[in-house]
Coordinates of C-alpha atoms in Angstrom, one line a residue:
M1 CA -84.1 -3.8 13.8
R2 CA -83.2 -2.1 10.2
G3 CA -82.5 1.2 12.2
V4 CA -80.6 -1.0 15.3
F5 CA -78.7 -2.7 12.7
A6 CA -77.7 0.5 10.5
G7 CA -76.6 1.7 13.9
G8 CA -74.4 -0.7 14.9
A9 CA -72.6 -1.3 11.4
S10 CA -72.1 2.5 11.3
R11 CA -70.3 2.0 14.9
V12 CA -68.7 -0.9 13.6
L13 CA -67.2 1.1 10.7
A14 CA -66.0 3.8 13.3
V15 CA -64.1 1.0 15.3
L16 CA -62.2 -0.1 11.9
A17 CA -61.4 3.2 10.9
V18 CA -59.7 3.9 14.1
A19 CA -58.2 0.6 13.9
G20 CA -56.9 1.5 10.3
L21 CA -55.6 4.7 11.6
L22 CA -53.7 3.5 14.7
A23 CA -52.2 0.5 12.5
L24 CA -51.5 3.0 10.1
A25 CA -49.4 5.0 12.6
A26 CA -48.2 1.8 14.0
C27 CA -46.4 1.2 10.9
S28 CA -45.2 4.8 10.4
S29 CA -43.5 4.9 14.0
E30 CA -41.9 1.4 13.2
G31 CA -40.9 2.4 9.4
G32 CA -37.3 2.8 10.3
K33 CA -36.9 -0.6 12.2
K34 CA -38.6 -2.2 9.2
A35 CA -36.1 -0.7 6.6
E36 CA -33.6 -1.6 9.0
K37 CA -34.8 -5.3 9.1
G38 CA -35.2 -4.5 4.8
I39 CA -36.9 -7.5 3.1
E40 CA -38.8 -10.1 4.7
G41 CA -37.0 -12.9 5.9
A42 CA -33.6 -11.4 4.9
G43 CA -30.6 -13.3 6.6
P44 CA -28.3 -12.1 9.0
R45 CA -26.4 -8.7 9.2
L46 CA -23.9 -8.4 6.6
K47 CA -20.3 -7.1 6.6
I48 CA -19.3 -4.5 4.0
A49 CA -15.7 -3.4 3.2
M50 CA -14.8 -0.3 1.0
V51 CA -11.3 -0.2 -0.1
T52 CA -10.5 2.9 -2.3
H53 CA -7.6 4.6 -3.3
S54 CA -7.7 7.8 -2.0
G55 CA -9.5 8.4 1.5
P56 CA -10.0 10.6 4.8
G57 CA -9.2 14.5 4.4
D58 CA -10.2 14.7 1.0
T59 CA -13.7 16.1 1.0
F60 CA -14.9 14.1 -2.3
W61 CA -13.9 10.6 -0.7
D62 CA -15.6 11.9 2.5
I63 CA -18.8 12.5 0.6
I64 CA -18.6 8.8 -0.7
Q65 CA -18.1 7.5 3.0
K66 CA -21.1 9.3 3.9
G67 CA -23.1 7.8 1.2
A68 CA -21.9 4.3 2.0
R69 CA -22.6 4.8 5.6
A70 CA -26.2 6.0 5.1
A71 CA -26.8 2.8 3.2
A72 CA -25.3 0.7 5.6
A73 CA -27.2 2.3 8.6
K74 CA -30.6 1.8 6.1
D75 CA -29.7 -1.6 5.5
N76 CA -28.3 -2.8 9.2
T77 CA -25.0 -3.7 7.8
E78 CA -21.4 -3.2 9.4
F79 CA -19.4 -1.1 7.0
L80 CA -15.5 -1.5 7.1
Y81 CA -13.7 1.3 5.5
S82 CA -9.8 1.6 4.4
A83 CA -7.6 3.4 1.9
D84 CA -4.5 3.6 0.2
P85 CA -3.0 5.5 -2.9
D86 CA -0.7 3.2 -3.7
G87 CA -1.9 -0.1 -5.8
G88 CA -0.2 -2.6 -4.3
K89 CA -1.2 -1.6 -0.4
Q90 CA -4.7 -0.9 -1.9
A91 CA -4.7 -4.8 -3.0
Q92 CA -3.3 -6.1 0.4
L93 CA -6.1 -3.9 2.4
V94 CA -8.7 -6.0 -0.1
Q95 CA -7.1 -9.3 1.0
A96 CA -7.3 -8.1 4.7
A97 CA -11.3 -7.8 4.0
I98 CA -11.2 -11.2 2.3
D99 CA -9.2 -12.4 5.4
K100 CA -12.3 -10.9 7.7
K101 CA -14.6 -13.2 5.7
V102 CA -16.9 -10.3 4.7
D103 CA -19.6 -10.5 2.8
G104 CA -19.1 -8.2 0.1
I105 CA -16.3 -5.4 -1.1
I106 CA -16.4 -2.2 -2.7
V107 CA -13.5 -1.1 -4.8
T108 CA -12.0 1.6 -6.8
L109 CA -10.1 0.7 -9.9
A110 CA -7.6 3.6 -10.2
K111 CA -4.9 1.1 -10.9
P112 CA -6.9 -2.0 -12.2
D113 CA -3.5 -4.1 -12.8
A114 CA -2.4 -3.7 -9.3
M115 CA -5.7 -5.2 -8.0
K116 CA -6.5 -8.0 -10.6
D117 CA -5.0 -10.7 -8.4
A118 CA -6.8 -9.6 -5.4
L119 CA -9.5 -9.5 -6.7
A120 CA -9.1 -12.8 -8.4
R121 CA -8.8 -14.1 -4.4
A122 CA -12.1 -12.4 -3.6
A123 CA -13.7 -14.2 -6.3
A124 CA -12.4 -17.7 -5.2
A125 CA -13.4 -16.9 -1.7
K126 CA -17.1 -16.2 -3.0
I127 CA -17.2 -12.9 -1.7
P128 CA -18.9 -10.4 -4.5
V129 CA -17.4 -7.4 -5.5
V130 CA -18.8 -3.9 -6.8
S131 CA -16.5 -1.3 -8.0
I132 CA -17.3 2.5 -7.8
N133 CA -15.9 5.9 -9.4
S134 CA -12.6 4.7 -11.5
G135 CA -12.0 1.8 -13.7
A136 CA -15.5 1.3 -15.5
G137 CA -14.1 -0.1 -18.4
E138 CA -12.2 -3.1 -16.4
S139 CA -14.8 -3.4 -13.7
A140 CA -16.7 -6.6 -15.6
K141 CA -13.2 -8.1 -16.6
L142 CA -12.0 -8.1 -13.3
G143 CA -15.4 -9.7 -11.9
A144 CA -17.0 -7.1 -10.4
V145 CA -21.0 -7.4 -10.4
A146 CA -21.7 -3.9 -11.2
H147 CA -19.9 -0.6 -11.5
F148 CA -21.3 3.1 -9.8
G149 CA -19.5 5.9 -11.5
Q150 CA -19.5 8.1 -14.5
D151 CA -17.6 7.5 -17.8
E152 CA -14.7 9.6 -17.3
A153 CA -14.0 10.0 -21.0
I154 CA -17.4 11.2 -21.4
A155 CA -17.2 13.2 -18.4
G156 CA -14.1 14.5 -19.7
E157 CA -15.4 15.6 -23.1
A158 CA -18.2 17.5 -21.3
A159 CA -15.5 19.6 -19.6
G160 CA -13.6 20.2 -22.9
A161 CA -16.7 21.5 -24.2
E162 CA -17.3 23.4 -21.1
M163 CA -13.8 25.3 -21.5
A164 CA -14.6 26.1 -24.8
R165 CA -17.8 27.4 -24.1
I166 CA -16.5 29.8 -21.3
G167 CA -13.8 31.2 -23.8
A168 CA -10.6 29.5 -23.1
K169 CA -8.4 28.8 -26.1
K170 CA -5.2 27.7 -24.3
A171 CA -5.7 25.3 -21.2
L172 CA -3.8 23.2 -18.8
C173 CA -5.8 19.9 -17.5
V174 CA -4.1 19.3 -13.9
I175 CA -3.4 15.7 -13.4
H176 CA -2.6 15.3 -9.6
E177 CA -2.0 11.3 -9.7
Q178 CA 0.1 9.7 -12.6
G179 CA -1.2 6.5 -13.2
N180 CA -4.7 6.7 -12.6
V181 CA -6.5 5.7 -15.4
G182 CA -9.6 7.8 -14.8
L183 CA -8.2 11.2 -14.3
E184 CA -6.0 10.4 -17.7
D185 CA -9.3 9.3 -19.3
R186 CA -10.5 12.8 -18.4
C187 CA -8.0 14.9 -19.9
A188 CA -8.1 12.9 -23.0
G189 CA -12.1 13.1 -23.4
A190 CA -11.4 17.2 -23.0
K191 CA -8.7 17.6 -25.6
K192 CA -11.4 15.8 -27.6
T193 CA -13.9 18.6 -27.3
F194 CA -12.1 21.4 -26.4
G195 CA -11.0 23.0 -29.9
G196 CA -8.0 24.9 -28.5
D197 CA -4.5 23.6 -26.9
M198 CA -4.9 21.7 -24.0
Q199 CA -2.0 20.2 -22.4
N200 CA -1.6 17.9 -19.2
L201 CA 0.0 19.1 -16.0
F202 CA 1.1 16.6 -13.6
V203 CA 1.2 17.7 -10.0
P204 CA 2.0 16.0 -6.5
G205 CA -1.8 15.5 -5.6
T206 CA -0.7 15.2 -1.8
N207 CA 1.0 18.3 -1.5
M208 CA -0.9 21.4 -2.0
P209 CA 1.9 24.2 -1.5
E210 CA 3.5 22.0 -4.3
V211 CA 0.7 22.0 -6.6
K212 CA 0.5 25.4 -6.1
S213 CA 4.0 26.2 -7.2
S214 CA 3.4 23.8 -10.4
I215 CA 0.5 25.7 -11.2
T216 CA 2.0 29.2 -10.4
A217 CA 5.2 28.8 -12.6
K218 CA 3.4 27.1 -15.5
L219 CA 1.2 30.5 -15.8
Q220 CA 4.1 32.8 -15.0
A221 CA 6.2 30.7 -18.0
D222 CA 3.2 30.9 -20.3
K223 CA 0.8 34.3 -20.1
S224 CA -0.8 32.8 -22.8
I225 CA -2.9 30.2 -20.8
D226 CA -6.2 31.2 -20.5
G227 CA -7.4 28.3 -19.1
I228 CA -7.1 25.8 -16.1
L229 CA -9.1 22.5 -15.5
T230 CA -8.5 20.5 -12.4
L231 CA -9.9 17.0 -11.6
G232 CA -11.0 17.8 -8.2
A233 CA -12.5 20.2 -5.8
P234 CA -9.8 20.9 -3.5
F235 CA -7.0 21.2 -6.8
A236 CA -9.6 24.1 -8.3
A237 CA -9.1 26.1 -4.9
T238 CA -5.5 25.8 -5.2
A239 CA -5.8 27.1 -9.3
V240 CA -7.8 30.1 -7.8
D241 CA -4.8 31.0 -5.7
S242 CA -2.7 30.7 -8.4
V243 CA -4.4 33.1 -10.5
K244 CA -4.5 35.7 -8.0
E245 CA -1.3 35.4 -7.5
T246 CA -0.1 35.7 -10.6
G247 CA -2.4 38.1 -12.2
A248 CA -3.1 35.6 -15.2
K249 CA -6.4 35.9 -16.8
A250 CA -7.3 32.2 -16.5
K251 CA -10.7 30.6 -16.2
I252 CA -11.1 27.7 -14.1
G253 CA -13.1 25.1 -14.5
T254 CA -13.1 21.5 -12.3
F255 CA -14.1 17.9 -11.8
D256 CA -16.0 17.1 -8.5
M257 CA -17.5 19.1 -5.9
N258 CA -17.6 20.2 -2.1
R259 CA -19.2 22.9 0.1
D260 CA -16.3 25.5 -0.7
L261 CA -16.8 25.4 -4.1
I262 CA -20.3 26.1 -4.3
A263 CA -19.3 29.4 -2.9
S264 CA -16.3 29.9 -5.7
I265 CA -18.9 29.0 -8.5
K266 CA -21.5 31.5 -7.1
S267 CA -18.5 34.4 -6.8
G268 CA -17.2 33.5 -10.4
D269 CA -13.7 32.7 -9.2
I270 CA -14.6 29.0 -10.6
Q271 CA -16.4 28.7 -13.5
F272 CA -18.0 25.3 -13.6
A273 CA -17.7 22.0 -12.1
V274 CA -18.6 18.5 -13.6
D275 CA -20.4 16.8 -10.8
Q276 CA -20.3 13.0 -10.4
Q277 CA -22.5 12.9 -7.6
P278 CA -20.1 10.5 -5.6
Y279 CA -22.9 10.2 -2.5
L280 CA -24.7 8.3 -4.6
Q281 CA -21.6 5.9 -5.5
G282 CA -21.0 5.3 -2.5
Y283 CA -24.8 4.3 -1.3
E284 CA -25.6 2.6 -4.3
A285 CA -22.6 0.5 -3.7
V286 CA -23.5 -1.1 -0.5
D287 CA -27.0 -1.1 -1.2
Q288 CA -26.2 -3.5 -4.4
L289 CA -24.4 -5.5 -2.2
W290 CA -27.5 -5.6 0.5
L291 CA -29.3 -6.4 -2.3
L292 CA -28.0 -9.1 -4.0
K293 CA -27.3 -11.0 -0.7
N294 CA -30.9 -10.8 0.2
N295 CA -32.8 -10.8 -3.1
G296 CA -30.5 -11.8 -5.7
N297 CA -30.8 -8.3 -7.8
V298 CA -28.4 -6.9 -10.1
L299 CA -27.9 -3.2 -10.9
G300 CA -27.0 -2.2 -14.7
G301 CA -27.3 -5.3 -16.7
G302 CA -23.7 -5.9 -16.9
R303 CA -23.0 -2.0 -17.6
P304 CA -21.8 0.8 -15.7
V305 CA -24.6 2.3 -13.8
L306 CA -23.7 6.3 -14.3
T307 CA -24.0 8.8 -11.8
G308 CA -22.7 11.5 -14.1
P309 CA -22.0 13.9 -15.4
A310 CA -23.7 16.9 -14.3
I311 CA -22.9 20.2 -15.2
V312 CA -22.6 22.8 -12.2
T313 CA -22.6 26.4 -13.1
K314 CA -23.5 30.0 -11.5
A315 CA -27.3 29.4 -12.9
N316 CA -28.1 26.0 -11.0
A317 CA -25.1 26.8 -8.2
A318 CA -27.7 27.8 -5.7
A319 CA -29.8 24.8 -6.0
L320 CA -27.3 22.1 -4.8
E321 CA -26.2 24.8 -2.0
A322 CA -27.9 23.3 0.8
F323 CA -26.9 19.9 -0.2
A324 CA -23.3 20.8 -0.3
T325 CA -23.2 22.6 3.1
R326 CA -24.4 19.6 4.6
G327 CA -21.9 17.8 2.7
T328 CA -23.4 15.3 0.5
R329 CA -22.7 16.6 -2.4

Protein backbone atom coordinates (compact mmCIF):
# COMPACT_ATOMS: atom_id res chain seq x y z
CA MET A 1 0.00 0.00 0.00
CA ARG A 2 2.80 2.38 0.92
CA GLY A 3 4.46 1.95 -2.47
CA VAL A 4 1.17 2.46 -4.28
CA PHE A 5 0.40 5.56 -2.18
CA ALA A 6 3.86 6.98 -2.84
CA GLY A 7 3.48 6.42 -6.57
CA GLY A 8 0.00 7.97 -6.51
CA ALA A 9 1.30 10.97 -4.60
CA SER A 10 4.03 11.40 -7.18
CA ARG A 11 1.47 11.38 -9.98
CA VAL A 12 -0.72 13.88 -8.09
CA LEU A 13 2.25 16.20 -7.59
CA ALA A 14 3.15 15.88 -11.26
CA VAL A 15 -0.41 16.77 -12.28
CA LEU A 16 -0.42 19.75 -9.93
CA ALA A 17 2.91 20.92 -11.30
CA VAL A 18 1.63 20.78 -14.87
CA ALA A 19 -1.56 22.56 -13.83
CA GLY A 20 0.53 25.26 -12.19
CA LEU A 21 2.60 25.73 -15.33
CA LEU A 22 -0.55 25.95 -17.43
CA ALA A 23 -1.99 28.52 -15.03
CA LEU A 24 1.18 30.58 -15.24
CA ALA A 25 1.11 30.39 -19.03
CA ALA A 26 -2.52 31.52 -19.03
CA CYS A 27 -1.69 34.43 -16.72
CA SER A 28 1.21 35.36 -18.96
CA SER A 29 -0.88 35.25 -22.11
CA GLU A 30 -3.60 37.38 -20.50
CA GLY A 31 -1.20 39.79 -18.82
CA GLY A 32 -1.86 42.57 -21.32
CA LYS A 33 -5.62 42.20 -20.91
CA LYS A 34 -5.36 42.24 -17.12
CA ALA A 35 -3.07 45.26 -17.27
CA GLU A 36 -5.68 47.04 -19.34
CA LYS A 37 -8.38 46.19 -16.83
CA GLY A 38 -6.05 47.35 -14.08
CA ILE A 39 -7.03 47.12 -10.43
CA GLU A 40 -9.66 44.44 -9.86
CA GLY A 41 -13.07 46.01 -9.60
CA ALA A 42 -11.99 49.27 -11.28
CA GLY A 43 -14.73 51.42 -12.73
CA PRO A 44 -15.67 52.13 -16.36
CA ARG A 45 -13.28 53.26 -19.07
CA LEU A 46 -12.00 56.79 -18.42
CA LYS A 47 -11.67 59.75 -20.74
CA ILE A 48 -8.65 62.01 -20.12
CA ALA A 49 -7.82 65.24 -21.96
CA MET A 50 -4.38 66.81 -22.30
CA VAL A 51 -4.16 70.51 -23.21
CA THR A 52 -0.69 71.99 -23.72
CA HIS A 53 0.80 75.30 -24.77
CA SER A 54 2.70 73.68 -27.64
CA GLY A 55 1.99 70.66 -29.71
CA PRO A 56 2.11 68.77 -33.01
CA GLY A 57 5.19 69.33 -35.11
CA ASP A 58 7.43 69.93 -32.09
CA THR A 59 9.54 66.85 -31.37
CA PHE A 60 9.53 67.48 -27.61
CA TRP A 61 5.74 67.50 -27.41
CA ASP A 62 5.53 64.51 -29.71
CA ILE A 63 7.52 62.59 -27.06
CA ILE A 64 5.18 63.77 -24.29
CA GLN A 65 2.23 62.54 -26.34
CA LYS A 66 3.88 59.16 -26.89
CA GLY A 67 4.25 58.69 -23.15
CA ALA A 68 0.68 59.75 -22.49
CA ARG A 69 -0.73 57.49 -25.20
CA ALA A 70 1.30 54.52 -23.94
CA ALA A 71 -0.13 54.96 -20.43
CA ALA A 72 -3.64 55.47 -21.82
CA ALA A 73 -3.37 52.22 -23.78
CA LYS A 74 -2.15 50.38 -20.69
CA ASP A 75 -4.93 51.85 -18.55
CA ASN A 76 -7.63 51.29 -21.19
CA THR A 77 -8.29 55.04 -21.20
CA GLU A 78 -9.52 57.28 -24.02
CA PHE A 79 -6.95 60.04 -24.59
CA LEU A 80 -7.84 63.43 -26.10
CA TYR A 81 -5.14 65.93 -27.08
CA SER A 82 -5.20 69.60 -28.04
CA ALA A 83 -2.77 72.52 -27.87
CA ASP A 84 -2.44 76.25 -28.44
CA PRO A 85 0.45 78.62 -27.63
CA ASP A 86 -1.94 81.44 -26.77
CA GLY A 87 -2.83 81.31 -23.07
CA GLY A 88 -6.41 82.43 -23.61
CA LYS A 89 -7.01 79.85 -26.34
CA GLN A 90 -5.42 77.15 -24.22
CA ALA A 91 -7.91 78.03 -21.48
CA GLN A 92 -10.74 77.70 -24.03
CA LEU A 93 -9.51 74.21 -24.89
CA VAL A 94 -9.65 73.33 -21.19
CA GLN A 95 -13.24 74.56 -21.11
CA ALA A 96 -14.01 72.38 -24.14
CA ALA A 97 -12.66 69.37 -22.20
CA ILE A 98 -14.85 70.30 -19.23
CA ASP A 99 -17.87 70.49 -21.54
CA LYS A 100 -17.08 66.97 -22.76
CA LYS A 101 -17.31 65.81 -19.13
CA VAL A 102 -13.88 64.18 -19.18
CA ASP A 103 -12.68 62.28 -16.11
CA GLY A 104 -9.43 64.19 -15.81
CA ILE A 105 -7.45 67.00 -17.44
CA ILE A 106 -3.70 67.36 -17.94
CA VAL A 107 -2.42 70.89 -18.53
CA THR A 108 0.77 72.87 -18.91
CA LEU A 109 1.05 76.14 -17.02
CA ALA A 110 3.45 78.16 -19.15
CA LYS A 111 1.10 81.13 -18.69
CA PRO A 112 -0.60 80.35 -15.38
CA ASP A 113 -2.60 83.57 -15.07
CA ALA A 114 -4.41 82.75 -18.30
CA MET A 115 -5.34 79.31 -16.98
CA LYS A 116 -6.57 80.30 -13.51
CA ASP A 117 -10.29 80.68 -14.27
CA ALA A 118 -10.45 77.59 -16.49
CA LEU A 119 -8.91 75.42 -13.77
CA ALA A 120 -11.34 76.87 -11.23
CA ARG A 121 -14.19 75.76 -13.49
CA ALA A 122 -12.66 72.29 -13.71
CA ALA A 123 -12.58 72.14 -9.92
CA ALA A 124 -16.21 73.26 -9.75
CA ALA A 125 -17.09 70.44 -12.14
CA LYS A 126 -15.18 68.03 -9.87
CA ILE A 127 -12.72 67.14 -12.64
CA PRO A 128 -9.23 66.49 -11.26
CA VAL A 129 -6.35 68.30 -12.92
CA VAL A 130 -2.68 67.31 -13.23
CA SER A 131 -0.05 69.72 -14.56
CA ILE A 132 3.09 68.83 -16.46
CA ASN A 133 6.22 70.51 -17.75
CA SER A 134 5.57 74.19 -16.92
CA GLY A 135 4.33 75.93 -13.80
CA ALA A 136 5.58 73.73 -10.97
CA GLY A 137 5.39 76.68 -8.57
CA GLU A 138 1.82 77.56 -9.54
CA SER A 139 0.44 74.03 -9.90
CA ALA A 140 -0.84 73.42 -6.36
CA LYS A 141 -2.09 77.01 -6.02
CA LEU A 142 -4.29 76.51 -9.08
CA GLY A 143 -5.73 73.27 -7.73
CA ALA A 144 -3.75 70.61 -9.60
CA VAL A 145 -3.45 67.39 -7.61
CA ALA A 146 0.10 66.74 -8.87
CA HIS A 147 2.80 68.14 -11.14
CA PHE A 148 5.29 66.19 -13.24
CA GLY A 149 8.33 67.97 -14.62
CA GLN A 150 11.64 69.48 -13.67
CA ASP A 151 12.28 72.47 -11.46
CA GLU A 152 13.16 74.94 -14.20
CA ALA A 153 15.31 77.16 -11.99
CA ILE A 154 17.35 74.18 -10.78
CA ALA A 155 17.62 72.89 -14.34
CA GLY A 156 18.81 76.32 -15.40
CA GLU A 157 21.47 76.27 -12.71
CA ALA A 158 22.67 72.89 -14.00
CA ALA A 159 22.84 74.30 -17.53
CA GLY A 160 24.75 77.39 -16.41
CA ALA A 161 27.30 75.27 -14.59
CA GLU A 162 27.69 73.09 -17.68
CA MET A 163 28.20 76.14 -19.90
CA ALA A 164 30.97 77.25 -17.56
CA ARG A 165 32.49 73.75 -17.61
CA ILE A 166 32.80 73.76 -21.41
CA GLY A 167 34.71 77.04 -21.20
CA ALA A 168 32.19 79.67 -22.31
CA LYS A 169 32.68 83.18 -20.92
CA LYS A 170 30.09 85.24 -22.79
CA ALA A 171 26.87 83.50 -23.75
CA LEU A 172 23.39 83.96 -25.13
CA CYS A 173 20.33 82.36 -23.55
CA VAL A 174 17.85 82.05 -26.42
CA ILE A 175 14.20 82.40 -25.30
CA HIS A 176 11.76 81.33 -28.00
CA GLU A 177 8.48 82.24 -26.25
CA GLN A 178 8.11 85.50 -24.38
CA GLY A 179 5.96 85.29 -21.25
CA ASN A 180 6.67 81.59 -20.72
CA VAL A 181 7.58 81.44 -17.02
CA GLY A 182 9.41 78.15 -17.38
CA LEU A 183 11.75 79.42 -20.09
CA GLU A 184 12.47 82.59 -18.15
CA ASP A 185 13.28 80.53 -15.04
CA ARG A 186 15.75 78.46 -17.06
CA CYS A 187 17.72 81.50 -18.18
CA ALA A 188 17.58 83.07 -14.71
CA GLY A 189 18.93 79.87 -13.18
CA ALA A 190 21.68 79.61 -15.79
CA LYS A 191 22.84 83.15 -15.08
CA LYS A 192 23.23 82.30 -11.37
CA THR A 193 25.80 79.56 -11.94
CA PHE A 194 27.41 80.56 -15.23
CA GLY A 195 29.91 82.96 -13.71
CA GLY A 196 30.41 84.87 -16.96
CA ASP A 197 28.28 87.27 -18.98
CA MET A 198 24.98 85.77 -20.13
CA GLN A 199 22.26 87.79 -21.82
CA ASN A 200 18.81 86.79 -23.01
CA LEU A 201 18.04 86.79 -26.71
CA PHE A 202 14.33 86.69 -27.54
CA VAL A 203 13.50 85.02 -30.85
CA PRO A 204 10.23 84.20 -32.66
CA GLY A 205 10.04 80.50 -31.89
CA THR A 206 7.43 79.65 -34.53
CA ASN A 207 9.61 80.82 -37.40
CA MET A 208 12.95 79.02 -37.66
CA PRO A 209 14.37 81.19 -40.49
CA GLU A 210 13.81 84.25 -38.31
CA VAL A 211 15.29 82.44 -35.29
CA LYS A 212 18.39 81.73 -37.35
CA SER A 213 18.55 85.34 -38.54
CA SER A 214 18.36 86.63 -34.96
CA ILE A 215 21.13 84.34 -33.71
CA THR A 216 23.29 84.98 -36.78
CA ALA A 217 22.93 88.75 -36.44
CA LYS A 218 23.96 88.59 -32.80
CA LEU A 219 27.04 86.49 -33.56
CA GLN A 220 28.05 88.84 -36.37
CA ALA A 221 27.62 91.90 -34.17
CA ASP A 222 29.59 90.51 -31.23
CA LYS A 223 32.54 88.24 -32.04
CA SER A 224 33.26 87.71 -28.34
CA ILE A 225 30.18 85.50 -27.84
CA ASP A 226 31.55 82.03 -27.19
CA GLY A 227 28.48 80.23 -25.86
CA ILE A 228 24.84 79.72 -26.84
CA LEU A 229 22.24 78.10 -24.59
CA THR A 230 19.00 77.24 -26.34
CA LEU A 231 15.85 76.06 -24.58
CA GLY A 232 14.72 73.36 -27.02
CA ALA A 233 16.38 70.87 -29.35
CA PRO A 234 15.14 72.39 -32.66
CA PHE A 235 16.62 75.75 -31.65
CA ALA A 236 19.96 74.12 -30.88
CA ALA A 237 20.06 72.74 -34.42
CA THR A 238 19.34 76.22 -35.76
CA ALA A 239 22.09 77.68 -33.56
CA VAL A 240 24.51 75.14 -35.07
CA ASP A 241 23.64 76.48 -38.53
CA SER A 242 24.24 80.05 -37.38
CA VAL A 243 27.61 79.20 -35.86
CA LYS A 244 28.75 77.42 -39.02
CA GLU A 245 27.50 80.21 -41.27
CA THR A 246 29.27 82.94 -39.34
CA GLY A 247 32.41 80.97 -38.51
CA ALA A 248 31.87 81.78 -34.83
CA LYS A 249 33.58 79.75 -32.11
CA ALA A 250 30.52 79.64 -29.85
CA LYS A 251 29.86 76.32 -28.10
CA ILE A 252 26.24 75.25 -27.89
CA GLY A 253 24.27 73.68 -25.07
CA THR A 254 20.53 73.13 -24.96
CA PHE A 255 17.54 71.94 -23.04
CA ASP A 256 15.59 68.90 -24.19
CA MET A 257 16.37 66.20 -26.69
CA ASN A 258 15.27 64.47 -29.85
CA ARG A 259 16.76 61.82 -32.12
CA ASP A 260 18.77 64.32 -34.19
CA LEU A 261 20.28 65.93 -31.13
CA ILE A 262 22.02 62.74 -30.05
CA ALA A 263 23.94 62.68 -33.34
CA SER A 264 24.90 66.35 -32.89
CA ILE A 265 26.18 65.68 -29.38
CA LYS A 266 28.19 62.68 -30.59
CA SER A 267 29.69 64.76 -33.41
CA GLY A 268 30.55 67.64 -31.09
CA ASP A 269 28.33 70.23 -32.81
CA ILE A 270 26.37 70.46 -29.54
CA GLN A 271 28.13 70.04 -26.22
CA PHE A 272 25.29 68.94 -23.95
CA ALA A 273 21.54 68.71 -23.42
CA VAL A 274 19.51 69.07 -20.24
CA ASP A 275 16.99 66.24 -20.44
CA GLN A 276 13.72 66.45 -18.49
CA GLN A 277 12.37 63.12 -19.78
CA PRO A 278 9.18 64.29 -21.51
CA TYR A 279 7.96 60.73 -22.15
CA LEU A 280 7.85 60.23 -18.40
CA GLN A 281 5.85 63.43 -17.91
CA GLY A 282 3.10 62.33 -20.29
CA TYR A 283 3.07 58.75 -19.03
CA GLU A 284 2.94 59.58 -15.32
CA ALA A 285 0.29 62.27 -15.77
CA VAL A 286 -2.16 59.83 -17.36
CA ASP A 287 -1.28 57.13 -14.84
CA GLN A 288 -1.80 59.58 -11.96
CA LEU A 289 -5.33 60.42 -13.03
CA TRP A 290 -6.15 56.74 -13.58
CA LEU A 291 -4.78 55.80 -10.16
CA LEU A 292 -6.62 58.68 -8.51
CA LYS A 293 -9.93 57.58 -10.01
CA ASN A 294 -9.45 53.87 -9.39
CA ASN A 295 -7.48 53.72 -6.16
CA GLY A 296 -7.39 57.20 -4.60
CA ASN A 297 -3.63 57.50 -5.13
CA VAL A 298 -1.79 60.83 -5.33
CA LEU A 299 1.91 61.02 -6.16
CA GLY A 300 4.30 63.61 -4.80
CA GLY A 301 2.75 64.36 -1.43
CA GLY A 302 1.80 67.87 -2.55
CA ARG A 303 5.19 68.57 -4.11
CA PRO A 304 6.23 68.40 -7.79
CA VAL A 305 7.41 65.00 -8.97
CA LEU A 306 10.75 65.72 -10.67
CA THR A 307 11.56 64.09 -14.00
CA GLY A 308 14.84 65.97 -14.46
CA PRO A 309 17.27 67.52 -14.96
CA ALA A 310 19.74 65.00 -16.37
CA ILE A 311 22.78 66.16 -18.32
CA VAL A 312 23.47 64.35 -21.60
CA THR A 313 26.98 64.76 -23.05
CA LYS A 314 29.21 62.95 -25.52
CA ALA A 315 30.18 60.61 -22.67
CA ASN A 316 26.68 59.15 -22.22
CA ALA A 317 24.81 60.03 -25.43
CA ALA A 318 25.36 56.61 -27.00
CA ALA A 319 23.56 54.91 -24.11
CA LEU A 320 20.39 56.86 -24.95
CA GLU A 321 20.64 56.69 -28.72
CA ALA A 322 18.32 53.70 -29.18
CA PHE A 323 15.60 55.36 -27.09
CA ALA A 324 15.97 58.67 -28.94
CA THR A 325 15.84 56.87 -32.29
CA ARG A 326 12.45 55.34 -31.46
CA GLY A 327 11.22 58.75 -30.29
CA THR A 328 10.85 58.20 -26.55
CA ARG A 329 13.85 60.24 -25.29
